[in-house]
Tab-separated table of C-alpha atoms in Angstrom:
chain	number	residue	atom	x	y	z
A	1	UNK	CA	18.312	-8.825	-0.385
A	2	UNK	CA	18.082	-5.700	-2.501
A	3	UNK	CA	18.087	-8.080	-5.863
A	4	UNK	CA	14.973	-10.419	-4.435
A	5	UNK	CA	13.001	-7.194	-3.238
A	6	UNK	CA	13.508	-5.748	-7.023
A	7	UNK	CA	12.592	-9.507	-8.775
A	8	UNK	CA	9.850	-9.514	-6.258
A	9	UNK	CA	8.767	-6.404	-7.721
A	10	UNK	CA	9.154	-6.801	-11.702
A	11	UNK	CA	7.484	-10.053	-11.127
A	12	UNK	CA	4.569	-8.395	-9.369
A	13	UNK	CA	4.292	-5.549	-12.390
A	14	UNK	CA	3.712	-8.418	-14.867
A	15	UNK	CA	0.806	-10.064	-12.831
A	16	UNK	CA	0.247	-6.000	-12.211
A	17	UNK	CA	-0.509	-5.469	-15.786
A	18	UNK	CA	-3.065	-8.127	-16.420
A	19	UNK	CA	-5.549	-7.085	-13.227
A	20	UNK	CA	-8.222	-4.271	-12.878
A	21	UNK	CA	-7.854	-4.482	-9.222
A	22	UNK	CA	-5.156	-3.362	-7.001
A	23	UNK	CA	-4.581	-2.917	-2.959
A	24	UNK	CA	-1.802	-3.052	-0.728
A	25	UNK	CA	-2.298	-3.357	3.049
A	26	UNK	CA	0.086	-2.020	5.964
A	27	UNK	CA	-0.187	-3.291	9.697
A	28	UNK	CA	1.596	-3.517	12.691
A	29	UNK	CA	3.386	-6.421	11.402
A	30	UNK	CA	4.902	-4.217	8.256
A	31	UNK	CA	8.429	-3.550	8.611
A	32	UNK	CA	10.257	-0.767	7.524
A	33	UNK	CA	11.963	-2.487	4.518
A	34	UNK	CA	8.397	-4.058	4.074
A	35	UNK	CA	6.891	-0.670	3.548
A	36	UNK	CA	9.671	0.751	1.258
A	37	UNK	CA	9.247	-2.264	-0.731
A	38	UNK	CA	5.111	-1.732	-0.516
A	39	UNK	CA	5.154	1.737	-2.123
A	40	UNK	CA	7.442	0.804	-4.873
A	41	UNK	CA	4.609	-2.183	-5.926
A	42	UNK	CA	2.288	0.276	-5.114
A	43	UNK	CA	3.862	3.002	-7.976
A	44	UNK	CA	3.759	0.217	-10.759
A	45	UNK	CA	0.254	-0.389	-10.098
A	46	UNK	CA	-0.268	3.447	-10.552
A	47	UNK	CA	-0.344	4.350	-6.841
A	48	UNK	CA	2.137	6.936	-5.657
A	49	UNK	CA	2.408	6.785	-2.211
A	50	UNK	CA	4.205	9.537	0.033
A	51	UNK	CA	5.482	9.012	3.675
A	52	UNK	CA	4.347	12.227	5.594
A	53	UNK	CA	5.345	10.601	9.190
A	54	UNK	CA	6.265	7.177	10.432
A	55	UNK	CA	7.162	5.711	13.584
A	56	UNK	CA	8.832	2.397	13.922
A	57	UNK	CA	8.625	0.193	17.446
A	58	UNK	CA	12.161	-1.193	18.539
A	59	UNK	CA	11.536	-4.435	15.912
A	60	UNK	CA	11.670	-2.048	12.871
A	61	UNK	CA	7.345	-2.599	12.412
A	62	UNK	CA	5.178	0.187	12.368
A	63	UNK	CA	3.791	1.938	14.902
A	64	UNK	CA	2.101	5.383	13.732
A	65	UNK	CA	2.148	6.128	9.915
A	66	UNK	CA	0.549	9.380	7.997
A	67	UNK	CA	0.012	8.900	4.086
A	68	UNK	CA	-0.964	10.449	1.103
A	69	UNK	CA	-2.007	8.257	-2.070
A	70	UNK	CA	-2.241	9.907	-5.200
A	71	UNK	CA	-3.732	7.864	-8.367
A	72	UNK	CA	-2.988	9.856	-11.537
A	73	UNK	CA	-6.470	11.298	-12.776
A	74	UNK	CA	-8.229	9.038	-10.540
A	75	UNK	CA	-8.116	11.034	-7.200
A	76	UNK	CA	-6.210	10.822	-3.816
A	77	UNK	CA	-6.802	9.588	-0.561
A	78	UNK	CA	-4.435	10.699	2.799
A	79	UNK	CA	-4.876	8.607	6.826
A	80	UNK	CA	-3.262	8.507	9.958
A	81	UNK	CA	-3.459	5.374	11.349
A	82	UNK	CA	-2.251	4.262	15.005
A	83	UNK	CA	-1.081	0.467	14.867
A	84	UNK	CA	-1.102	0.240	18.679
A	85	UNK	CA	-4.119	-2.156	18.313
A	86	UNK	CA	-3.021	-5.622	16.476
A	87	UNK	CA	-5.647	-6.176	14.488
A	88	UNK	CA	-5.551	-2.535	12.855
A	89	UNK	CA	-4.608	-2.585	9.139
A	90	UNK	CA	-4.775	-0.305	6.598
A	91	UNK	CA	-5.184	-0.347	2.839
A	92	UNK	CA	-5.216	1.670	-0.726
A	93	UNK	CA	-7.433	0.198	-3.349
A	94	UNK	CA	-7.618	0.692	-6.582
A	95	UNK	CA	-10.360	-0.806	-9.042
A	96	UNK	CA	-10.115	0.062	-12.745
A	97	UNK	CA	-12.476	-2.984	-13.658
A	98	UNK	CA	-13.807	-2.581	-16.869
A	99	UNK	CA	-17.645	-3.022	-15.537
A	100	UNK	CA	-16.869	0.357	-13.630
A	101	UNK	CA	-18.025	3.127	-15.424
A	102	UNK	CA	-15.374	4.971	-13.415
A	103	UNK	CA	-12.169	3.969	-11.590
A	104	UNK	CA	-12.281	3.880	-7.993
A	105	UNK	CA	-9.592	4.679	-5.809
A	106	UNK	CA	-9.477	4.999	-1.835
A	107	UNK	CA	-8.180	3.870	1.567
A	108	UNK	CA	-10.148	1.700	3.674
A	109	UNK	CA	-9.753	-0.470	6.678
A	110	UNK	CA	-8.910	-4.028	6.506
A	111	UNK	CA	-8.243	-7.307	8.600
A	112	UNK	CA	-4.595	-7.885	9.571
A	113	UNK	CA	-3.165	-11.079	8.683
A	114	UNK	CA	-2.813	-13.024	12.106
């Protein structure tokens, strides 16, 4: 499992390293392993994401989470969010697009996959 999770995630760099725009999502549906392996795709996309609380229900998915996203001289963006309601889902974006004239980085809301 550990071996897929880490091809999963060299193969993600490489299409990483060829796009302007970045975001990864957590919802109620995100296990644990899910998120660990989330924040590490996250870091090679140049999004450094720290766990200040998180709550798991008895099925290992998330119930309460509190982040901090830091984007290295970009900014950084921190939420609580309460996945109680299914359809809540979370996300940190980041948009270095070269028709920016500045990179954007943030956390928004965003629809849960059903």
């Amino acid at each position: 499992m550990k071996t897929l999770i880490t091809l999963i995630l060299v193969l993600n760099s490489l299409l990483l390293s060829s796009n302007d725009k970045y975001e990864v999502t957590f919802d109620g549906q995100t296990t644990k392993s899910e998120m660990f392996a989330k924040i590490e795709e996250a870091k090679l996309a140049g999004i450094d994401i720290k766990i200040l609380y998180s709550s798991f229900t008895k099925e290992d998915k998330l119930s309460i989470i509190q982040f901090k996203a830091i984007a290295t001289n970009i900014g950084e963006a921190s939420t609580t969010v309460d996945f109680k309601n299914k359809n809540t889902c979370v996300g940190f974006f980041l948009d270095k697009s070269p028709e920016k004239n500045q990179p954007a980085f943030g956390v928004q809301d965003c629809k849960s996959q059903p």
